[in-house]
Tab-separated table of C-alpha atoms in Angstrom:
chain	number	residue	atom	x	y	z
A	1	MET	CA	111.698	15.677	21.549
A	2	SER	CA	112.743	19.286	21.370
A	3	GLU	CA	113.893	21.092	24.488
A	4	ARG	CA	111.916	24.136	23.482
A	5	LEU	CA	108.295	24.451	22.536
A	6	VAL	CA	107.188	27.071	20.064
A	7	LEU	CA	103.712	28.156	20.945
A	8	ASP	CA	101.418	27.969	17.952
A	9	LYS	CA	99.442	30.934	19.100
A	10	ALA	CA	97.929	31.600	15.674
A	11	THR	CA	96.189	28.199	15.743
A	12	ILE	CA	95.095	28.625	19.363
A	13	LEU	CA	93.651	32.061	18.695
A	14	ASP	CA	92.060	30.854	15.473
A	15	ARG	CA	90.159	28.254	17.470
A	16	LEU	CA	89.196	30.911	19.989
A	17	GLY	CA	87.872	33.159	17.307
A	18	GLY	CA	90.766	35.589	17.841
A	19	ASP	CA	89.741	36.180	21.427
A	20	GLU	CA	92.959	37.160	23.299
A	21	GLU	CA	91.028	37.570	26.529
A	22	ILE	CA	89.936	33.921	26.648
A	23	PHE	CA	93.468	32.851	25.684
A	24	THR	CA	94.960	34.870	28.552
A	25	VAL	CA	92.505	33.468	31.095
A	26	MET	CA	93.137	29.908	29.934
A	27	ALA	CA	96.894	30.365	29.883
A	28	ASP	CA	96.810	31.731	33.450
A	29	MET	CA	94.739	28.799	34.578
A	30	TYR	CA	97.085	26.319	32.895
A	31	LEU	CA	100.075	27.913	34.638
A	32	GLN	CA	98.270	27.705	37.996
A	33	ASP	CA	97.128	24.121	37.479
A	34	CYS	CA	100.098	22.600	35.680
A	35	ASP	CA	101.797	21.351	38.845
A	36	ASN	CA	98.550	19.786	40.044
A	37	TYR	CA	98.160	17.890	36.774
A	38	CYS	CA	101.725	16.639	37.099
A	39	ARG	CA	101.091	15.573	40.687
A	40	GLU	CA	97.951	13.715	39.659
A	41	LEU	CA	99.896	11.801	37.003
A	42	ASP	CA	102.635	10.943	39.609
A	43	SER	CA	99.987	9.946	42.116
A	44	ALA	CA	98.267	7.546	39.694
A	45	LEU	CA	101.674	6.108	38.823
A	46	GLY	CA	102.650	5.776	42.504
A	47	ASP	CA	99.348	4.118	43.420
A	48	ASP	CA	99.648	1.753	40.484
A	49	ASP	CA	96.176	2.939	39.441
A	50	ALA	CA	96.007	2.374	35.687
A	51	PRO	CA	92.409	3.541	35.224
A	52	ARG	CA	93.225	6.786	36.974
A	53	LEU	CA	96.365	7.223	34.884
A	54	TYR	CA	94.212	6.688	31.799
A	55	ARG	CA	91.781	9.455	32.937
A	56	GLU	CA	94.547	11.891	33.860
A	57	ALA	CA	96.303	11.298	30.543
A	58	HIS	CA	92.973	11.974	28.798
A	59	THR	CA	92.556	15.232	30.641
A	60	VAL	CA	96.110	16.354	29.866
A	61	LYS	CA	95.580	15.368	26.241
A	62	GLY	CA	92.633	17.711	26.082
A	63	LEU	CA	94.571	20.569	27.628
A	64	LEU	CA	97.595	20.222	25.355
A	65	ALA	CA	95.279	20.027	22.353
A	66	THR	CA	93.604	23.238	23.470
A	67	PHE	CA	97.020	24.938	23.360
A	68	ALA	CA	97.689	23.467	19.937
A	69	ASP	CA	100.598	21.354	21.213
A	70	ASP	CA	100.305	18.531	18.739
A	71	ALA	CA	103.446	16.673	19.870
A	72	GLY	CA	102.356	16.875	23.536
A	73	THR	CA	98.847	15.777	22.588
A	74	ALA	CA	100.321	12.791	20.801
A	75	LEU	CA	102.366	11.867	23.872
A	76	ALA	CA	99.324	12.099	26.152
A	77	SER	CA	97.161	10.208	23.682
A	78	ASP	CA	99.653	7.374	23.498
A	79	LEU	CA	99.845	7.133	27.282
A	80	GLU	CA	96.028	7.311	27.497
A	81	GLN	CA	95.515	4.451	24.997
A	82	ARG	CA	98.126	2.229	26.644
A	83	ALA	CA	96.963	2.906	30.204
A	84	LYS	CA	93.373	2.202	29.169
A	85	VAL	CA	94.148	-1.445	28.572
A	86	ALA	CA	96.905	-1.878	31.133
A	87	ALA	CA	96.584	-3.795	34.404
A	88	SER	CA	99.493	-1.936	36.007
A	89	THR	CA	101.225	1.411	35.640
A	90	ALA	CA	104.646	-0.173	36.069
A	91	GLY	CA	105.708	0.258	32.475
A	92	PHE	CA	104.730	3.918	32.166
A	93	VAL	CA	107.369	5.682	34.269
A	94	ALA	CA	109.258	7.019	31.274
A	95	GLU	CA	106.109	8.069	29.400
A	96	VAL	CA	104.774	9.962	32.434
A	97	ALA	CA	108.109	11.715	32.872
A	98	ALA	CA	108.134	12.673	29.183
A	99	LEU	CA	104.592	13.994	29.383
A	100	LYS	CA	105.318	16.026	32.468
A	101	ALA	CA	108.392	17.497	30.755
A	102	ARG	CA	106.253	18.424	27.792
A	103	MET	CA	103.688	20.068	30.051
A	104	SER	CA	106.475	22.002	31.659
A	105	LEU	CA	107.706	23.175	28.280
A	106	LEU	CA	104.227	24.380	27.404
A	107	ALA	CA	104.097	26.266	30.715
A	108	ASP	CA	107.411	27.918	29.829
A	109	ALA	CA	106.184	28.892	26.436
A	110	LEU	CA	102.971	30.353	27.872
A	111	ARG	CA	104.938	32.266	30.472
A	112	GLN	CA	107.150	33.624	27.793
A	113	ASP	CA	104.206	34.647	25.666
A	114	GLY	CA	102.623	36.414	28.586
A	115	GLY	CA	105.892	37.931	29.736
A	116	GLY	CA	105.485	36.159	33.053
S	1	MET	CA	67.998	34.866	28.170
S	2	HIS	CA	69.004	31.239	27.584
S	3	THR	CA	70.543	29.201	30.375
S	4	VAL	CA	73.393	27.038	29.179
S	5	LEU	CA	74.529	24.354	31.533
S	6	ILE	CA	78.173	23.330	31.226
S	7	ILE	CA	79.431	20.193	32.923
S	8	ASP	CA	83.119	19.342	32.924
S	9	ASP	CA	85.445	18.224	35.670
S	10	ASN	CA	88.285	20.258	34.247
S	11	ASP	CA	88.475	23.927	35.282
S	12	ILE	CA	90.196	25.125	32.118
S	13	ASN	CA	87.585	23.474	29.890
S	14	LEU	CA	84.840	24.908	32.056
S	15	THR	CA	86.335	28.386	31.806
S	16	LEU	CA	86.706	28.110	28.051
S	17	ALA	CA	83.157	26.893	27.510
S	18	LYS	CA	81.809	29.540	29.871
S	19	ALA	CA	83.613	32.315	27.992
S	20	LEU	CA	82.356	31.004	24.670
S	21	VAL	CA	78.796	30.847	25.950
S	22	GLN	CA	79.045	34.402	27.216
S	23	ARG	CA	80.153	35.494	23.778
S	24	LEU	CA	77.083	33.870	22.150
S	25	GLY	CA	74.926	36.741	23.439
S	26	ASP	CA	71.657	36.423	25.331
S	27	CYS	CA	73.055	33.391	27.150
S	28	GLN	CA	73.745	32.771	30.802
S	29	PRO	CA	76.329	30.057	31.404
S	30	LEU	CA	76.010	27.922	34.489
S	31	THR	CA	79.034	25.674	35.242
S	32	PHE	CA	79.317	22.452	37.232
S	33	ASP	CA	82.492	20.430	37.741
S	34	ARG	CA	80.500	17.555	39.264
S	35	PRO	CA	77.820	15.877	37.118
S	36	ARG	CA	75.802	14.764	40.129
S	37	GLU	CA	75.448	18.352	41.356
S	38	ALA	CA	74.416	19.428	37.863
S	39	LEU	CA	71.804	16.706	37.836
S	40	GLU	CA	70.516	17.871	41.186
S	41	TRP	CA	70.172	21.392	39.804
S	42	CYS	CA	68.327	19.989	36.756
S	43	ARG	CA	65.688	18.385	38.964
S	44	ALA	CA	64.401	21.784	39.998
S	45	ASN	CA	65.543	24.029	37.133
S	46	GLU	CA	65.298	24.067	33.392
S	47	ALA	CA	68.279	24.731	31.156
S	48	ASP	CA	67.958	25.622	27.461
S	49	LEU	CA	71.107	23.782	26.423
S	50	VAL	CA	73.375	21.277	28.161
S	51	VAL	CA	77.045	21.016	27.211
S	52	VAL	CA	78.544	17.942	28.863
S	53	ASP	CA	82.012	16.402	28.746
S	54	TYR	CA	82.327	12.723	28.219
S	55	MET	CA	85.089	11.641	30.547
S	56	MET	CA	84.436	12.624	34.127
S	57	PRO	CA	85.011	10.701	37.366
S	58	ASP	CA	81.989	9.389	39.339
S	59	MET	CA	79.588	9.822	36.394
S	60	ASP	CA	80.575	10.004	32.780
S	61	GLY	CA	78.771	11.986	30.065
S	62	LEU	CA	76.754	8.973	28.922
S	63	GLN	CA	75.536	8.267	32.424
S	64	PHE	CA	74.699	11.923	32.903
S	65	ILE	CA	72.686	12.072	29.690
S	66	ALA	CA	70.727	8.928	30.628
S	67	ALA	CA	69.932	10.285	34.120
S	68	PHE	CA	69.100	13.724	32.689
S	69	ARG	CA	66.726	12.354	30.025
S	70	ALA	CA	64.950	10.304	32.680
S	71	LEU	CA	63.962	13.481	34.533
S	72	PRO	CA	60.377	14.563	33.821
S	73	GLY	CA	60.112	17.317	31.194
S	74	ARG	CA	63.771	17.095	30.211
S	75	GLU	CA	63.215	14.985	27.082
S	76	ASP	CA	63.468	17.845	24.643
S	77	ILE	CA	66.285	19.950	26.079
S	78	PRO	CA	69.190	19.808	23.609
S	79	ILE	CA	72.456	18.241	24.718
S	80	LEU	CA	75.858	18.836	23.191
S	81	MET	CA	78.438	16.302	24.211
S	82	VAL	CA	82.127	17.128	24.127
S	83	THR	CA	84.307	14.274	22.928
S	84	ALA	CA	87.664	13.637	21.394
S	85	ASN	CA	87.770	12.884	17.680
S	86	ASP	CA	88.789	9.282	18.252
S	87	GLN	CA	85.831	8.390	20.438
S	88	ARG	CA	83.519	7.273	17.670
S	89	ASP	CA	82.008	4.425	19.686
S	90	ILE	CA	81.217	6.836	22.496
S	91	ARG	CA	79.503	9.123	20.009
S	92	TYR	CA	77.239	6.361	18.751
S	93	GLU	CA	76.363	5.408	22.269
S	94	ALA	CA	75.659	9.082	23.156
S	95	LEU	CA	73.364	9.471	20.168
S	96	GLU	CA	71.431	6.393	21.230
S	97	GLY	CA	71.306	7.772	24.781
S	98	GLY	CA	69.841	11.157	23.840
S	99	ALA	CA	72.713	13.515	22.876
S	100	ASN	CA	71.691	15.856	20.071
S	101	ASP	CA	75.111	16.872	18.749
S	102	PHE	CA	78.819	16.765	19.469
S	103	LEU	CA	81.711	19.111	19.960
S	104	ASN	CA	85.231	18.097	19.167
S	105	LYS	CA	88.158	18.651	21.492
S	106	PRO	CA	89.961	20.987	21.352
S	107	ILE	CA	86.913	23.223	21.271
S	108	ASP	CA	86.826	25.580	18.334
S	109	ARG	CA	84.919	28.790	18.845
S	110	VAL	CA	83.324	28.867	15.385
S	111	GLU	CA	82.178	25.271	15.655
S	112	PHE	CA	81.013	25.766	19.226
S	113	SER	CA	79.040	28.901	18.397
S	114	ALA	CA	77.406	27.343	15.364
S	115	ARG	CA	76.401	24.149	17.121
S	116	ALA	CA	75.264	25.912	20.264
S	117	ARG	CA	73.206	28.424	18.305
S	118	ASN	CA	71.589	25.609	16.286
S	119	MET	CA	70.688	23.795	19.490
S	120	LEU	CA	69.316	26.972	21.079
S	121	ALA	CA	67.253	27.702	17.975
S	122	LEU	CA	65.849	24.199	18.161
S	123	ARG	CA	65.051	24.769	21.820
S	124	SER	CA	63.372	28.104	21.082
S	125	SER	CA	61.248	26.553	18.329
S	126	ARG	CA	60.156	23.775	20.606
S	127	LYS	CA	59.357	26.180	23.377
S	128	PHE	CA	57.452	28.412	20.994
S	129	LEU	CA	55.367	25.495	19.763
S	130	ALA	CA	54.728	24.243	23.299
S	131	ASP	CA	53.819	27.789	24.444
S	132	ARG	CA	51.559	28.275	21.441
S	133	ALA	CA	49.824	24.942	22.083
S	134	HIS	CA	49.389	25.925	25.730
S	135	HIS	CA	48.206	29.400	24.724
S	136	LEU	CA	45.626	27.925	22.370
S	137	GLU	CA	44.509	25.487	25.021
S	138	VAL	CA	44.010	28.322	27.515
S	139	LEU	CA	42.223	30.379	24.851
S	140	VAL	CA	39.854	27.499	24.045
S	141	GLU	CA	39.153	27.024	27.728
S	142	GLU	CA	38.439	30.727	28.177
S	143	ARG	CA	36.189	30.850	25.165
S	144	THR	CA	34.377	27.711	26.218
S	145	ALA	CA	33.912	29.093	29.706
S	146	ALA	CA	32.572	32.333	28.210
S	147	ILE	CA	30.113	30.336	26.030
S	148	ARG	CA	29.059	28.298	29.067
S	149	GLU	CA	28.512	31.511	31.041
S	150	ARG	CA	26.378	32.966	28.259
S	151	GLU	CA	24.443	29.704	28.097
S	152	LYS	CA	23.810	29.839	31.833
S	153	GLU	CA	22.752	33.466	31.612
S	154	LEU	CA	20.387	32.609	28.775
S	155	ILE	CA	18.893	29.813	30.808
S	156	VAL	CA	18.361	32.120	33.801
S	157	ARG	CA	16.707	34.627	31.515
S	158	ILE	CA	14.478	31.958	29.936
S	159	SER	CA	13.524	30.774	33.398
S	160	ARG	CA	12.780	34.334	34.501
S	161	ALA	CA	10.609	34.890	31.403
S	162	ALA	CA	8.302	32.229	32.759
S	163	GLU	CA	8.448	33.809	36.194
S	164	PHE	CA	7.069	37.103	34.896
S	165	ARG	CA	3.916	35.291	34.072
S	166	ASP	CA	3.792	33.205	37.167
S	167	PRO	CA	3.338	33.978	40.835
S	168	GLU	CA	6.249	31.724	41.654
S	169	THR	CA	9.407	33.638	42.672
S	170	GLY	CA	13.032	33.595	41.641
S	171	ALA	CA	13.861	32.183	45.040
S	172	HIS	CA	11.559	29.230	44.388
S	173	ILE	CA	13.512	28.500	41.237
S	174	GLN	CA	16.782	28.722	43.138
S	175	ARG	CA	15.613	26.460	45.942
S	176	MET	CA	14.070	23.789	43.764
S	177	ALA	CA	17.228	23.746	41.563
S	178	HIS	CA	19.440	23.314	44.624
S	179	TYR	CA	17.093	20.668	46.172
S	180	SER	CA	17.316	18.817	42.850
S	181	HIS	CA	21.075	19.083	42.894
S	182	LEU	CA	21.147	17.824	46.503
S	183	ILE	CA	19.009	14.759	45.630
S	184	ALA	CA	21.177	14.009	42.594
S	185	GLN	CA	24.297	14.141	44.754
S	186	THR	CA	22.774	12.011	47.469
S	187	LEU	CA	21.757	9.418	44.860
S	188	GLY	CA	25.412	9.310	43.830
S	189	LEU	CA	24.945	10.661	40.307
S	190	PRO	CA	28.144	11.684	38.490
S	191	GLU	CA	29.247	15.265	39.130
S	192	ARG	CA	28.467	16.219	35.513
S	193	ASP	CA	24.829	15.113	35.921
S	194	CYS	CA	24.557	16.937	39.256
S	195	ARG	CA	25.742	20.164	37.614
S	196	LEU	CA	23.375	19.526	34.710
S	197	ILE	CA	20.280	19.184	36.879
S	198	LEU	CA	21.234	22.288	38.879
S	199	GLU	CA	21.424	24.335	35.713
S	200	ALA	CA	18.450	22.747	33.898
S	201	ALA	CA	15.881	22.485	36.720
S	202	PRO	CA	15.092	26.213	36.689
S	203	MET	CA	13.529	25.740	33.224
S	204	HIS	CA	10.976	23.177	34.442
S	205	ASP	CA	7.998	25.530	34.112
S	206	VAL	CA	9.165	27.551	31.100
S	207	GLY	CA	6.158	26.194	29.154
S	208	LYS	CA	3.901	28.401	31.256
S	209	ILE	CA	4.833	31.206	28.853
S	210	GLY	CA	2.291	29.610	26.509
S	211	ILE	CA	-0.567	29.407	28.995
S	212	PRO	CA	-3.173	32.179	28.745
S	213	ASP	CA	-3.181	34.742	31.571
S	214	TYR	CA	-6.782	34.073	32.522
S	215	ILE	CA	-5.784	30.554	33.538
S	216	LEU	CA	-2.241	31.176	34.773
S	217	LEU	CA	-3.200	34.142	36.917
S	218	LYS	CA	-6.673	32.957	37.920
S	219	PRO	CA	-7.005	33.472	41.673
S	220	GLY	CA	-9.593	30.762	42.170
S	221	ARG	CA	-9.709	27.071	41.436
S	222	LEU	CA	-9.302	25.998	37.806
S	223	THR	CA	-12.133	24.243	36.064
S	224	PRO	CA	-11.338	20.768	34.641
S	225	GLU	CA	-11.086	22.336	31.185
S	226	GLU	CA	-8.790	25.085	32.408
S	227	PHE	CA	-6.687	22.504	34.223
S	228	GLU	CA	-6.300	20.518	30.986
S	229	ILE	CA	-4.933	23.670	29.293
S	230	MET	CA	-2.694	24.322	32.283
S	231	LYS	CA	-1.257	20.776	32.046
S	232	GLY	CA	-0.189	21.679	28.521
S	233	HIS	CA	2.740	23.697	29.956
S	234	ALA	CA	4.751	20.468	30.339
S	235	ARG	CA	4.637	19.753	26.586
S	236	LEU	CA	4.990	23.410	25.674
S	237	GLY	CA	8.198	23.583	27.757
S	238	TYR	CA	9.484	20.473	26.081
S	239	GLU	CA	8.708	21.824	22.607
S	240	LEU	CA	10.424	25.060	23.439
S	241	LEU	CA	13.631	23.474	24.613
S	242	THR	CA	13.899	20.257	22.614
S	243	GLY	CA	16.269	19.836	19.623
S	244	SER	CA	19.030	21.976	21.132
S	245	GLY	CA	22.662	20.958	20.882
S	246	SER	CA	23.157	22.150	24.438
S	247	ALA	CA	23.186	19.399	27.066
S	248	VAL	CA	21.607	21.798	29.550
S	249	LEU	CA	18.729	22.663	27.233
S	250	GLN	CA	18.239	18.970	26.414
S	251	ALA	CA	18.050	18.206	30.111
S	252	GLY	CA	15.692	21.164	30.558
S	253	ALA	CA	13.404	19.741	27.857
S	254	GLN	CA	13.341	16.362	29.601
S	255	ILE	CA	12.613	17.958	32.975
S	256	ALA	CA	9.897	20.243	31.599
S	257	CYS	CA	8.149	17.244	30.077
S	258	SER	CA	8.441	14.859	33.005
S	259	HIS	CA	8.344	16.764	36.306
S	260	HIS	CA	4.560	16.326	36.573
S	261	GLU	CA	4.658	12.589	35.951
S	262	LYS	CA	3.842	10.511	39.009
S	263	PHE	CA	5.547	7.336	40.057
S	264	ASP	CA	2.260	5.345	40.012
S	265	GLY	CA	1.384	6.522	36.490
S	266	SER	CA	-1.287	9.034	37.489
S	267	GLY	CA	0.693	12.128	36.404
S	268	TYR	CA	0.869	14.007	33.121
S	269	PRO	CA	1.484	14.473	30.233
S	270	GLY	CA	2.503	10.873	29.476
S	271	GLY	CA	1.086	8.927	32.454
S	272	LEU	CA	4.473	7.219	32.638
S	273	VAL	CA	5.106	4.757	35.455
S	274	GLY	CA	8.150	4.335	37.751
S	275	PRO	CA	11.524	4.163	36.042
S	276	ALA	CA	9.895	4.986	32.692
S	277	ILE	CA	9.862	8.552	33.992
S	278	PRO	CA	13.283	10.116	33.366
S	279	LEU	CA	15.297	10.289	36.572
S	280	PHE	CA	15.748	14.055	36.316
S	281	GLY	CA	11.943	14.361	36.174
S	282	ARG	CA	11.502	12.169	39.236
S	283	ILE	CA	14.100	14.210	41.143
S	284	VAL	CA	12.636	17.598	40.145
S	285	ALA	CA	9.113	16.361	41.099
S	286	VAL	CA	10.233	15.945	44.721
S	287	ALA	CA	12.160	19.218	44.788
S	288	ASP	CA	9.434	21.247	43.127
S	289	VAL	CA	6.542	19.958	45.215
S	290	PHE	CA	8.503	20.302	48.490
S	291	ASP	CA	9.342	23.916	47.757
S	292	ALA	CA	5.820	24.758	46.565
S	293	LEU	CA	4.397	23.364	49.838
S	294	THR	CA	6.853	25.225	52.055
S	295	SER	CA	6.466	28.536	50.210
S	296	GLU	CA	3.829	31.112	50.966
S	297	ARG	CA	1.622	32.002	48.043
S	298	PRO	CA	-1.141	34.629	47.699
S	299	TYR	CA	-3.714	31.875	47.959
S	300	LYS	CA	-2.096	29.722	50.711
S	301	LYS	CA	0.151	29.785	53.755
S	302	ALA	CA	3.511	27.995	53.792
S	303	TRP	CA	3.425	24.468	55.159
S	304	SER	CA	5.786	23.612	57.962
S	305	LEU	CA	8.968	21.837	56.837
S	306	ASP	CA	7.988	18.737	58.851
S	307	ASP	CA	4.525	18.609	57.319
S	308	ALA	CA	6.027	18.920	53.846
S	309	ALA	CA	8.496	16.137	54.662
S	310	LYS	CA	5.593	13.985	55.834
S	311	PHE	CA	3.779	14.734	52.538
S	312	LEU	CA	6.805	13.498	50.591
S	313	ARG	CA	7.061	10.363	52.757
S	314	ASP	CA	3.354	9.613	52.307
S	315	GLY	CA	3.642	10.148	48.571
S	316	ALA	CA	6.667	7.914	48.130
S	317	GLY	CA	5.820	5.168	45.641
S	318	LYS	CA	2.634	6.945	44.605
S	319	HIS	CA	3.404	10.495	43.534
S	320	PHE	CA	7.179	10.283	44.033
S	321	ASP	CA	10.042	7.947	43.367
S	322	PRO	CA	10.763	6.460	46.835
S	323	ASP	CA	14.520	6.569	46.201
S	324	CYS	CA	14.369	10.293	45.456
S	325	VAL	CA	12.257	10.948	48.609
S	326	GLU	CA	14.622	8.861	50.730
S	327	ALA	CA	17.663	10.687	49.297
S	328	PHE	CA	16.099	14.053	50.005
S	329	LEU	CA	15.164	13.211	53.602
S	330	ARG	CA	18.604	11.640	54.154
S	331	SER	CA	20.133	15.007	53.336
S	332	TRP	CA	17.633	16.856	55.466
S	333	GLU	CA	20.157	19.173	57.174
S	334	GLN	CA	21.485	20.338	53.799
S	335	ALA	CA	17.925	20.780	52.534
S	336	LEU	CA	17.175	23.039	55.507
S	337	ALA	CA	20.328	25.037	54.712
S	338	ILE	CA	19.106	25.560	51.140
S	339	HIS	CA	15.716	26.594	52.473
S	340	GLN	CA	17.437	29.187	54.651
S	341	ARG	CA	19.920	30.321	52.050
S	342	PHE	CA	17.523	31.329	49.269
S	343	ARG	CA	14.915	33.669	50.613
S	344	ASP	CA	12.351	35.357	48.400
S	345	ALA	CA	13.363	38.514	46.541
S	346	GLU	CA	16.977	37.452	46.142
S	347	GLU	CA	18.687	37.723	42.772
S	348	PRO	CA	19.426	34.453	41.040
S	349	VAL	CA	22.893	33.071	41.682
S	350	PHE	CA	24.019	30.009	39.751
C-alpha cells in the first residue's frame, strides 16, 4: 500500500454533480469524525465484537467509497466480509490497523486539498 | 413543497443526502440518524419520499420499511433504499418488503436526483388522483345535498299548495309530521324511514287540491254525497304523487292513500284492515287525528291534550293501530314539546 493517497477529486466531484460546497462540507465532517471511526474499529476489536466490527467496516467502506478511495474501499470491504462470518475479531488486528492507516491517509489528502 | 425523510446512522451520509435533496428544488429534507425516531415521526406526519439506509444499528432498513408500511396510510409513499452494489439479496428482500427503488453507494448526484424526482413524481400523481377522487366525492355529496334540498323545498311547496285551499295551517302540517316522526322513532324504525316519514307526511292531504271549493270550504256539515267527493282526496293525492323516482314522493303517495284507512277496516279509500294498511299510513293516522283534535278551527274549539289522548286510547284497535297509539303515548313528553314548539302562523322548518 502506498504511503501517500492521491485524492481523486474529479471522480468525487463528478458524483456530486460538481458541487464543491457539498464536497467541502463532507470533507470537513470526515476530518472531524475520522478519529471516532478509528476508535469504533479499535473498540469492536478490543471487545472481540465481530458483528460490530462488521458494521463499522461497512460504514467506513461507504465513507471511503464516497471519497473515491477505491483501495481503501477494498480494504474495508474485505474486512467487512470476513468479520461478517467470523466468531471472533482475533485475526483482524492487522486488517484494522491497515484500514485505520488508510483512513488517516485520506484525512491527510483531504486536509491538503483544503489547505488545512 | 415535498418533505423528504432521510434516515441514516452516519452523519456524513445524512449531510450528503440532505444537501442533494436541497438541490432538488421544492423539497424540504428531514434527517434522522435513528430509525425508531423516524418511525415515530411518521406516525403523526406524512413524508413524500423516504430515503433509508440499509445497515443501521437497532433497526435495519428492511425492518424500518416493514414497520413503515404497516402504518395506516403509508402504503403508497415511495421509499428509496440506499445499499451497496454487492447487496443483491438485500435488494430482493427490500423489494418484497415495499421499497420502490434503490440508490447505490457511493451516492451519485445525477442518479440520486433522477431517482428521487421519479419517486416524487409518482407521489405527486398518486396524491393528485387521490385528491381528485376526494374532490369528486365531495362534489357529488354537495350536488346530492343540493338536489335533496330542492326536493324538500318542492315538497314543502306542494304541501302548502294544498294548504291554500284548506283551513288547516302550516303549523298543523309541521306538528303532524313531527308527531309521525316521533311515533316512527318510538316504534324503532330505521333512521332512514324516520326521516322519510318526517319529510313525506306533510303531503298527506295534497289531494285536496282536486276537491271543489264548495265542498272543501263549506262551513257546515257535508252531505253524504259531498263527503264521498271529499274522500276522493286520498286517491287524488296518491295519483298526484305516485310513479315518482323519489323515495319521499313514493312515501307521500302511500301516506296520501292510506292515512284515512282505519285499523278495523272501516276507513277509506280501500277499507283495508290492520297490517294490510301501510305502516306509514297507520302512523300518520294517529298523528293527523291527534293534531286535528287539539287544534282550534273556525268551526270547533281545540280539545284538551288529555281528551285527545283518551280519544286515541279509545280508538286503538278500531280506528288506530294500537302499537302506533301506544308508541305515541309512550313518548308523551316529546309529543307535548312538539305541540309547544310549532304554534300556528310559524313558517315551515324541515
